[in-house]
Amino acid sequence: MYKKFISEKVYGYYEASKPVLVVKDLDMVREIMVKNFNCFVNRRNFPAGEPFDHAMTSLEDDHWRHVRNTVSPTFSSGKLKKMCLLVEQTAKSLTSNVREACREGKEIELKNVIGCYTMDVIANTGFGVSIDSLNDESRFVTEAKNLVNFGEQLIVILIFLFPFLAKLLPKVGISLFPQKSIDFFNSFLDAAMQNRSGEEGNAQNRHDFVQLMVDENKKNETSTENGSAAAEGEDQQERKGLTRLDIQGQAIIFILGGYDTVSIVMSFAFFLLAHNPDCLTKLQEELDEVLAGKSPTYDNVQNLTYLDMCLNEAMRMYPPGFVVDRMCTQDCEVEGVKIPKGMMVAIPFLAIFQDPALFPDPDTFDPERFTPENKANRHPYAFLPFGQGPRNCIGMRLALMEMKIAMAAVLQEMTPVPCAKSVYPPKLGKFQIKAEDGLWVKFVPRN
């Protein structure tokens, strides 16, 4: 559709009987996401039941603003530096596992191995749980995988097209997410918060999501347990801390938002580098020069500019967030286009990133697209892998940090190369950024 209406600012389609306006004009994208944000605060309302309806991705208006402002300190520079020690430890575990496969000459499927790494980072930085999911699948890992694999179910597509089913299906015993997994994480979170509340002296040594929730929950001690008053929308100034449902919702989205997105980008980045050895050599030369044999840290990975370019190019070719939506909350006009209240607006990131007018020869892996000079010659809203404006990805800096540290640690001593199982270019499945044949490589020691 993007190609069919290439000369138009907008086009549209129907989801069942609901019209959707697709915006491809980049000046309009800027107006919607930043300048005219007050008319497009909310995202698609996708009813999934509790605690998902209290996750930041589902909240609206003042309730969303309150939770966003409360959780934002988790991703400040100071907090990320403290979290970085946990990420570094997890990256060393990943490197050790890849080193073992390298020593044995094994072919590895990147999405599986990198997925274990991102799961370990989530457990560490989010919940203070140290795991090695590649070698020892704990209950935490099992239930987390049950949650993140929900997207492959036909029921998701049905509810997407017919939202009214979200309320009807539970009455006949069908749920969108596995209730057993939801109950596990609710109980896990409650127990962790209770334990943290009782260890006042050790609180300063905790630098994870659970500790922030404990601190915020103290502000909410006078609220009712189910937080009904807050949930029913009292004035933002009257809110104190987060309700129990707010906390559960953010914990669940921490898992869902941090697992698949990061593992998709990292696995495709490794795979693309394996099939573009000139780019890989240039990256490894940068690692040698900047790191000089030292382990990657929060500070030194900031100077890995070519690694940043490689990750951006991987996200351009295979963005995990390939479309973003906004709900128009009041009649408005954007760049001469009138948008009525209640209209769903979609921004097709994948199609924009693949537009040859913006990125010539878009199927070619070329990190040089992201040199300062080339970026300056392109519309600033042509590449938004984490969104933009007040409702951009809150975990962007954590995601970039964990990707850079892990990739630098592995590529310092090993080189990915194509293997017998490699299928390049990868063929994507339907409805998601996933390689049908897997992303297979071998790692060999560097000379």
Short mmCIF file of C-alpha atoms in Angstrom, two decimals:
data_model
loop_
_atom_site.label_atom_id
_atom_site.label_comp_id
_atom_site.label_asym_id
_atom_site.label_seq_id
_atom_site.Cartn_x
_atom_site.Cartn_y
_atom_site.Cartn_z
CA MET A 1 0.00 0.00 0.00
CA TYR A 2 2.89 2.35 0.80
CA LYS A 3 4.29 1.82 -2.69
CA LYS A 4 0.87 2.13 -4.34
CA PHE A 5 0.30 5.55 -2.76
CA ILE A 6 3.93 6.66 -2.92
CA SER A 7 3.07 10.23 -3.96
CA GLU A 8 0.42 10.73 -1.28
CA LYS A 9 0.79 12.08 2.26
CA VAL A 10 -1.69 9.59 3.67
CA TYR A 11 -3.74 6.56 2.70
CA GLY A 12 -6.17 4.34 4.57
CA TYR A 13 -7.55 0.86 5.09
CA TYR A 14 -10.11 -0.90 7.26
CA GLU A 15 -9.61 -3.28 10.18
CA ALA A 16 -12.96 -5.04 9.93
CA SER A 17 -15.27 -1.99 10.08
CA LYS A 18 -12.77 0.38 11.73
CA PRO A 19 -10.96 2.86 9.45
CA VAL A 20 -7.23 3.45 9.93
CA LEU A 21 -5.37 6.45 8.53
CA VAL A 22 -1.78 5.64 7.54
CA VAL A 23 0.58 8.62 7.63
CA LYS A 24 3.69 8.44 5.45
CA ASP A 25 4.53 12.15 5.18
CA LEU A 26 7.45 12.75 7.56
CA ASP A 27 6.45 16.31 8.44
CA MET A 28 3.07 14.95 9.48
CA VAL A 29 4.83 12.24 11.52
CA ARG A 30 6.71 14.97 13.40
CA GLU A 31 3.49 16.89 14.08
CA ILE A 32 1.70 13.79 15.38
CA MET A 33 4.49 12.45 17.58
CA VAL A 34 5.85 15.74 18.97
CA LYS A 35 4.44 19.13 18.02
CA ASN A 36 0.76 18.19 18.17
CA PHE A 37 1.20 15.40 20.72
CA ASN A 38 -1.70 16.55 22.92
CA CYS A 39 -4.11 15.41 20.19
CA PHE A 40 -2.38 12.01 19.91
CA VAL A 41 -1.47 11.07 23.48
CA ASN A 42 -3.02 7.61 23.47
CA ARG A 43 -2.18 4.42 21.65
CA ARG A 44 -4.49 1.75 20.34
CA ASN A 45 -6.70 0.38 23.12
CA PHE A 46 -6.05 -3.35 22.88
CA PRO A 47 -8.04 -4.97 25.71
CA ALA A 48 -5.98 -7.84 27.11
CA GLY A 49 -7.23 -8.02 30.70
CA GLU A 50 -5.32 -7.31 33.89
CA PRO A 51 -2.56 -6.57 34.60
CA PHE A 52 -1.89 -5.75 30.92
CA ASP A 53 -4.55 -3.04 30.86
CA HIS A 54 -2.45 -1.22 33.49
CA ALA A 55 0.81 -1.52 31.53
CA MET A 56 2.27 1.75 30.31
CA THR A 57 1.60 0.79 26.68
CA SER A 58 -2.15 0.58 27.42
CA LEU A 59 -2.68 3.50 29.80
CA GLU A 60 -4.21 6.75 28.63
CA ASP A 61 -4.10 10.48 29.37
CA ASP A 62 -3.22 11.52 32.96
CA HIS A 63 -2.92 7.95 34.22
CA TRP A 64 -0.28 7.27 31.54
CA ARG A 65 1.56 10.52 32.35
CA HIS A 66 1.67 9.67 36.05
CA VAL A 67 3.04 6.14 35.51
CA ARG A 68 5.50 7.30 32.84
CA ASN A 69 6.89 10.02 35.12
CA THR A 70 7.10 7.58 38.03
CA VAL A 71 8.91 4.83 36.12
CA SER A 72 11.20 7.11 34.06
CA PRO A 73 13.86 7.42 36.83
CA THR A 74 14.55 3.69 36.37
CA PHE A 75 16.24 4.57 33.09
CA SER A 76 18.20 7.65 34.16
CA SER A 77 21.94 7.81 33.49
CA GLY A 78 22.74 7.21 37.14
CA LYS A 79 20.48 4.16 37.40
CA LEU A 80 21.75 2.74 34.09
CA LYS A 81 25.36 3.03 35.25
CA LYS A 82 24.50 1.00 38.33
CA MET A 83 22.52 -1.53 36.28
CA CYS A 84 25.44 -1.81 33.88
CA LEU A 85 27.37 -4.04 36.28
CA LEU A 86 24.55 -6.57 36.01
CA VAL A 87 24.53 -6.28 32.22
CA GLU A 88 28.31 -6.77 32.07
CA GLN A 89 28.06 -9.96 34.12
CA THR A 90 25.33 -11.29 31.86
CA ALA A 91 27.34 -10.38 28.74
CA LYS A 92 30.29 -12.37 30.12
CA SER A 93 28.00 -15.38 30.48
CA LEU A 94 26.84 -14.98 26.86
CA THR A 95 30.45 -14.71 25.68
CA SER A 96 31.35 -17.84 27.62
CA ASN A 97 28.50 -19.79 25.98
CA VAL A 98 29.46 -18.58 22.49
CA ARG A 99 33.12 -19.37 23.23
CA GLU A 100 32.17 -22.95 24.10
CA ALA A 101 30.21 -23.33 20.85
CA CYS A 102 33.16 -21.82 18.99
CA ARG A 103 35.57 -24.28 20.59
CA GLU A 104 33.34 -27.22 19.61
CA GLY A 105 32.72 -25.91 16.09
CA LYS A 106 28.94 -25.85 16.65
CA GLU A 107 26.48 -23.97 14.48
CA ILE A 108 24.19 -21.78 16.57
CA GLU A 109 20.81 -20.19 15.93
CA LEU A 110 21.27 -16.56 16.96
CA LYS A 111 17.70 -15.75 17.98
CA ASN A 112 17.71 -18.60 20.48
CA VAL A 113 21.10 -17.78 22.02
CA ILE A 114 20.56 -14.00 22.08
CA GLY A 115 17.05 -14.51 23.44
CA CYS A 116 18.56 -16.29 26.44
CA TYR A 117 20.89 -13.33 26.98
CA THR A 118 18.08 -10.76 26.87
CA MET A 119 16.00 -12.89 29.23
CA ASP A 120 18.91 -13.00 31.68
CA VAL A 121 19.28 -9.21 31.47
CA ILE A 122 15.57 -8.75 32.19
CA ALA A 123 15.76 -11.08 35.20
CA ASN A 124 18.85 -9.30 36.54
CA THR A 125 18.03 -5.65 35.92
CA GLY A 126 14.29 -6.01 36.39
CA PHE A 127 13.86 -8.43 39.24
CA GLY A 128 17.27 -8.98 40.85
CA VAL A 129 17.29 -12.64 39.78
CA SER A 130 20.55 -14.14 38.54
CA ILE A 131 19.91 -16.89 35.96
CA ASP A 132 21.65 -18.62 33.05
CA SER A 133 18.70 -19.50 30.84
CA LEU A 134 20.79 -21.07 28.07
CA ASN A 135 22.05 -23.81 30.40
CA ASP A 136 19.43 -23.92 33.14
CA GLU A 137 15.81 -23.06 32.35
CA SER A 138 14.29 -21.95 35.64
CA ARG A 139 10.59 -21.46 36.36
CA PHE A 140 11.11 -17.73 35.79
CA VAL A 141 12.37 -18.39 32.26
CA THR A 142 9.68 -20.94 31.44
CA GLU A 143 6.81 -18.65 32.44
CA ALA A 144 8.41 -15.62 30.78
CA LYS A 145 8.70 -17.52 27.49
CA ASN A 146 5.05 -18.51 27.76
CA LEU A 147 4.18 -14.82 27.91
CA VAL A 148 6.37 -13.61 25.06
CA ASN A 149 5.25 -16.38 22.70
CA PHE A 150 1.63 -15.25 22.85
CA GLY A 151 2.05 -13.25 19.62
CA GLU A 152 2.01 -16.40 17.51
CA GLN A 153 -1.53 -17.29 18.53
CA LEU A 154 -4.42 -16.88 16.10
CA ILE A 155 -6.45 -15.40 18.94
CA VAL A 156 -4.27 -12.26 18.87
CA ILE A 157 -5.22 -11.59 15.25
CA LEU A 158 -8.89 -12.21 16.00
CA ILE A 159 -8.95 -9.75 18.91
CA PHE A 160 -6.94 -7.26 16.85
CA LEU A 161 -9.65 -7.29 14.15
CA PHE A 162 -12.62 -7.75 16.49
CA PRO A 163 -11.83 -6.04 19.85
CA PHE A 164 -15.23 -6.96 21.33
CA LEU A 165 -14.00 -10.58 21.51
CA ALA A 166 -11.58 -9.59 24.29
CA LYS A 167 -14.50 -9.45 26.73
CA LEU A 168 -16.38 -12.44 25.36
CA LEU A 169 -13.59 -15.04 25.07
CA PRO A 170 -12.73 -15.19 28.81
CA LYS A 171 -16.37 -16.10 29.51
CA VAL A 172 -15.91 -19.28 27.48
CA GLY A 173 -12.55 -20.10 29.04
CA ILE A 174 -10.25 -18.62 26.38
CA SER A 175 -7.59 -16.09 27.46
CA LEU A 176 -5.15 -14.05 25.44
CA PHE A 177 -2.25 -14.71 27.83
CA PRO A 178 -1.61 -17.90 29.83
CA GLN A 179 -3.18 -17.25 33.25
CA LYS A 180 -0.74 -19.61 34.93
CA SER A 181 2.18 -17.42 33.84
CA ILE A 182 0.39 -14.22 34.88
CA ASP A 183 -0.31 -15.66 38.33
CA PHE A 184 3.31 -16.73 38.67
CA PHE A 185 4.70 -13.25 38.00
CA ASN A 186 2.09 -11.53 40.16
CA SER A 187 3.03 -13.80 43.07
CA PHE A 188 6.74 -13.48 42.30
CA LEU A 189 6.52 -9.69 42.28
CA ASP A 190 4.46 -9.53 45.48
CA ALA A 191 6.94 -11.76 47.31
CA ALA A 192 9.96 -9.82 46.00
CA MET A 193 8.47 -6.48 47.04
CA GLN A 194 7.57 -7.81 50.48
CA ASN A 195 11.11 -9.11 50.98
CA ARG A 196 12.64 -5.85 49.79
CA SER A 197 10.43 -3.82 52.11
CA GLY A 198 11.91 -5.72 55.03
CA GLU A 199 15.57 -5.18 54.15
CA GLU A 200 15.94 -1.46 54.67
CA GLY A 201 19.71 -1.63 55.12
CA ASN A 202 20.29 -3.34 51.77
CA ALA A 203 17.93 -1.17 49.71
CA GLN A 204 20.70 1.18 48.63
CA ASN A 205 22.54 -1.74 47.06
CA ARG A 206 19.58 -2.67 44.87
CA HIS A 207 19.46 -1.11 41.42
CA ASP A 208 16.60 -2.89 39.66
CA PHE A 209 12.99 -2.37 38.69
CA VAL A 210 11.59 -4.12 41.76
CA GLN A 211 13.41 -1.75 44.11
CA LEU A 212 11.93 1.28 42.35
CA MET A 213 8.50 -0.27 42.73
CA VAL A 214 9.14 -0.81 46.45
CA ASP A 215 10.15 2.82 46.85
CA GLU A 216 7.09 4.04 44.95
CA ASN A 217 4.76 1.69 46.80
CA LYS A 218 5.74 3.36 50.08
CA LYS A 219 4.22 6.57 48.74
CA ASN A 220 0.98 4.72 48.14
CA GLU A 221 0.58 3.04 51.52
CA THR A 222 -2.59 4.99 52.30
CA SER A 223 -4.31 3.86 49.09
CA THR A 224 -6.60 0.85 49.02
CA GLU A 225 -5.00 -2.44 48.06
CA ASN A 226 -6.65 -2.65 44.66
CA GLY A 227 -6.06 1.03 43.94
CA SER A 228 -9.61 1.58 42.80
CA ALA A 229 -9.60 5.31 43.51
CA ALA A 230 -6.47 5.86 41.47
CA ALA A 231 -7.64 3.58 38.68
CA GLU A 232 -10.89 5.51 38.33
CA GLY A 233 -8.96 8.61 37.36
CA GLU A 234 -8.59 11.03 40.22
CA ASP A 235 -6.60 14.19 39.54
CA GLN A 236 -2.97 13.52 38.70
CA GLN A 237 -1.76 15.70 41.59
CA GLU A 238 -3.60 13.47 44.06
CA ARG A 239 -1.85 10.30 42.96
CA LYS A 240 0.76 8.93 45.31
CA GLY A 241 3.11 6.28 44.00
CA LEU A 242 1.68 3.38 42.01
CA THR A 243 -1.21 1.04 42.68
CA ARG A 244 -0.70 -2.71 42.87
CA LEU A 245 -2.17 -3.12 39.37
CA ASP A 246 0.12 -0.36 38.06
CA ILE A 247 3.13 -2.19 39.47
CA GLN A 248 2.07 -5.55 38.05
CA GLY A 249 1.38 -3.99 34.66
CA GLN A 250 4.82 -2.38 34.41
CA ALA A 251 6.54 -5.60 35.53
CA ILE A 252 4.81 -7.59 32.78
CA ILE A 253 5.58 -5.02 30.09
CA PHE A 254 9.21 -4.94 31.29
CA ILE A 255 9.39 -8.59 30.23
CA LEU A 256 7.37 -8.33 27.03
CA GLY A 257 8.98 -5.08 25.87
CA GLY A 258 12.55 -6.02 26.67
CA TYR A 259 12.80 -9.59 25.45
CA ASP A 260 11.82 -9.92 21.81
CA THR A 261 12.75 -6.42 20.61
CA VAL A 262 16.36 -6.53 21.78
CA SER A 263 16.92 -10.16 20.77
CA ILE A 264 15.57 -9.45 17.26
CA VAL A 265 17.94 -6.51 16.70
CA MET A 266 21.02 -8.24 18.12
CA SER A 267 20.48 -11.52 16.30
CA PHE A 268 19.93 -9.79 12.94
CA ALA A 269 22.95 -7.54 13.57
CA PHE A 270 25.25 -10.52 14.17
CA PHE A 271 23.76 -12.31 11.15
CA LEU A 272 24.17 -9.32 8.82
CA LEU A 273 27.76 -8.79 9.95
CA ALA A 274 28.54 -12.46 9.31
CA HIS A 275 27.42 -11.98 5.70
CA ASN A 276 29.19 -8.62 5.28
CA PRO A 277 32.78 -9.35 6.34
CA ASP A 278 34.13 -5.94 5.29
CA CYS A 279 31.77 -4.23 7.73
CA LEU A 280 32.60 -6.79 10.40
CA THR A 281 36.34 -6.21 10.00
CA LYS A 282 35.87 -2.46 10.30
CA LEU A 283 33.81 -2.95 13.46
CA GLN A 284 36.38 -5.25 15.05
CA GLU A 285 39.14 -2.75 14.25
CA GLU A 286 37.11 -0.09 16.10
CA LEU A 287 36.70 -2.42 19.08
CA ASP A 288 40.47 -3.00 19.19
CA GLU A 289 41.21 0.70 19.01
CA VAL A 290 38.59 2.01 21.45
CA LEU A 291 38.53 -0.80 24.02
CA ALA A 292 42.22 -1.71 23.72
CA GLY A 293 41.58 -5.16 25.16
CA LYS A 294 39.46 -3.92 28.07
CA SER A 295 35.99 -5.25 28.80
CA PRO A 296 33.11 -3.13 27.46
CA THR A 297 31.51 -0.84 30.06
CA TYR A 298 28.80 1.81 30.21
CA ASP A 299 31.35 4.56 29.50
CA ASN A 300 33.59 3.07 26.81
CA VAL A 301 30.80 1.69 24.59
CA GLN A 302 29.58 5.27 24.13
CA ASN A 303 32.64 5.78 21.90
CA LEU A 304 31.87 2.84 19.59
CA THR A 305 30.40 4.93 16.77
CA TYR A 306 30.63 2.27 14.06
CA LEU A 307 28.92 -0.29 16.29
CA ASP A 308 26.13 2.24 16.75
CA MET A 309 25.92 2.60 12.95
CA CYS A 310 25.73 -1.19 12.49
CA LEU A 311 22.92 -1.50 15.05
CA ASN A 312 21.00 1.33 13.39
CA GLU A 313 21.32 -0.34 10.00
CA ALA A 314 20.11 -3.66 11.44
CA MET A 315 17.10 -1.86 12.97
CA ARG A 316 16.42 -0.12 9.65
CA MET A 317 16.33 -3.41 7.76
CA TYR A 318 14.54 -5.47 10.42
CA PRO A 319 12.80 -3.16 12.90
CA PRO A 320 11.05 -5.06 15.72
CA GLY A 321 8.54 -2.21 15.99
CA PHE A 322 7.51 -2.10 12.33
CA VAL A 323 4.41 0.06 12.83
CA VAL A 324 3.29 2.46 15.55
CA ASP A 325 -0.20 3.81 16.14
CA ARG A 326 -1.84 6.78 17.83
CA MET A 327 -5.48 7.55 18.59
CA CYS A 328 -6.70 11.03 17.65
CA THR A 329 -8.46 12.41 20.75
CA GLN A 330 -9.85 15.62 19.21
CA ASP A 331 -10.57 17.02 15.77
CA CYS A 332 -7.40 18.56 14.36
CA GLU A 333 -5.60 19.48 11.16
CA VAL A 334 -2.05 18.26 10.48
CA GLU A 335 -0.14 19.66 7.49
CA GLY A 336 -3.42 20.41 5.72
CA VAL A 337 -4.97 17.00 6.44
CA LYS A 338 -8.08 17.03 8.65
CA ILE A 339 -8.12 14.17 11.16
CA PRO A 340 -11.37 13.57 13.09
CA LYS A 341 -11.62 12.61 16.73
CA GLY A 342 -11.55 8.85 17.21
CA MET A 343 -9.49 8.13 14.07
CA MET A 344 -6.76 5.54 14.47
CA VAL A 345 -3.51 6.80 12.93
CA ALA A 346 -0.73 4.39 11.95
CA ILE A 347 2.88 5.20 11.02
CA PRO A 348 4.45 2.43 8.88
CA PHE A 349 8.05 2.40 10.12
CA LEU A 350 9.12 -0.66 8.13
CA ALA A 351 7.83 0.78 4.85
CA ILE A 352 9.48 4.15 5.56
CA PHE A 353 12.80 2.51 6.45
CA GLN A 354 12.66 0.55 3.16
CA ASP A 355 11.79 3.57 0.99
CA PRO A 356 14.54 3.87 -1.67
CA ALA A 357 13.92 7.62 -1.88
CA LEU A 358 15.12 7.85 1.74
CA PHE A 359 17.51 4.88 1.82
CA PRO A 360 18.86 4.00 -1.67
CA ASP A 361 19.29 0.28 -2.35
CA PRO A 362 17.41 -0.51 0.87
CA ASP A 363 18.02 -4.28 0.79
CA THR A 364 21.78 -3.78 1.13
CA PHE A 365 23.40 -3.71 4.58
CA ASP A 366 25.27 -0.39 4.65
CA PRO A 367 26.10 1.11 8.06
CA GLU A 368 27.53 4.19 6.30
CA ARG A 369 23.95 5.44 5.96
CA PHE A 370 24.30 6.54 9.57
CA THR A 371 27.42 8.68 9.38
CA PRO A 372 26.80 12.20 10.75
CA GLU A 373 26.96 13.59 7.20
CA ASN A 374 24.40 11.16 5.76
CA LYS A 375 22.06 11.60 8.73
CA ALA A 376 22.21 15.38 8.30
CA ASN A 377 21.15 15.05 4.65
CA ARG A 378 18.08 13.00 5.54
CA HIS A 379 14.77 14.04 7.09
CA PRO A 380 15.21 13.73 10.87
CA TYR A 381 12.03 11.63 11.09
CA ALA A 382 13.03 9.14 8.40
CA PHE A 383 14.49 6.78 11.01
CA LEU A 384 12.73 6.35 14.36
CA PRO A 385 13.38 2.80 15.61
CA PHE A 386 12.35 3.71 19.17
CA GLY A 387 9.58 6.13 18.26
CA GLN A 388 9.81 9.81 19.10
CA GLY A 389 8.30 12.39 21.42
CA PRO A 390 6.86 11.96 24.92
CA ARG A 391 5.59 8.45 24.16
CA ASN A 392 8.81 7.03 22.72
CA CYS A 393 10.32 3.77 24.02
CA ILE A 394 11.11 4.36 27.69
CA GLY A 395 13.71 1.55 27.72
CA MET A 396 15.67 2.78 24.69
CA ARG A 397 18.90 3.59 26.55
CA LEU A 398 18.89 0.30 28.46
CA ALA A 399 18.29 -1.61 25.22
CA LEU A 400 21.18 0.12 23.43
CA MET A 401 23.48 -0.40 26.39
CA GLU A 402 22.83 -4.14 26.66
CA MET A 403 23.18 -4.62 22.89
CA LYS A 404 26.46 -2.70 22.63
CA ILE A 405 28.08 -4.34 25.66
CA ALA A 406 27.19 -7.88 24.56
CA MET A 407 28.14 -7.44 20.90
CA ALA A 408 31.43 -5.78 21.82
CA ALA A 409 32.27 -8.54 24.31
CA VAL A 410 31.64 -11.33 21.78
CA LEU A 411 33.24 -9.67 18.74
CA GLN A 412 36.38 -8.76 20.63
CA GLU A 413 37.48 -12.39 20.56
CA MET A 414 35.26 -14.20 18.02
CA THR A 415 34.01 -13.73 14.46
CA PRO A 416 30.61 -14.90 13.15
CA VAL A 417 30.74 -16.57 9.73
CA PRO A 418 28.07 -18.16 7.49
CA CYS A 419 27.48 -21.88 7.89
CA ALA A 420 25.69 -24.69 6.06
CA LYS A 421 22.35 -23.76 7.66
CA SER A 422 22.58 -20.05 6.84
CA VAL A 423 19.85 -18.68 4.55
CA TYR A 424 20.74 -15.21 3.27
CA PRO A 425 18.93 -12.95 2.82
CA PRO A 426 16.58 -14.22 5.52
CA LYS A 427 12.94 -14.88 4.65
CA LEU A 428 10.55 -13.27 7.10
CA GLY A 429 7.41 -14.88 8.50
CA LYS A 430 3.98 -13.27 8.43
CA PHE A 431 2.90 -10.61 10.94
CA GLN A 432 6.29 -10.45 12.68
CA ILE A 433 9.98 -9.85 12.13
CA LYS A 434 11.16 -13.44 12.37
CA ALA A 435 13.40 -15.47 10.05
CA GLU A 436 11.50 -18.53 8.82
CA ASP A 437 14.70 -20.58 8.50
CA GLY A 438 16.37 -19.20 11.61
CA LEU A 439 19.52 -17.08 11.79
CA TRP A 440 22.31 -19.68 11.74
CA VAL A 441 26.02 -18.89 11.97
CA LYS A 442 29.25 -20.34 13.31
CA PHE A 443 31.72 -18.44 15.45
CA VAL A 444 35.45 -18.81 14.85
CA PRO A 445 38.33 -17.42 16.93
CA ARG A 446 39.82 -14.14 15.76
CA ASN A 447 43.33 -14.29 14.37
#
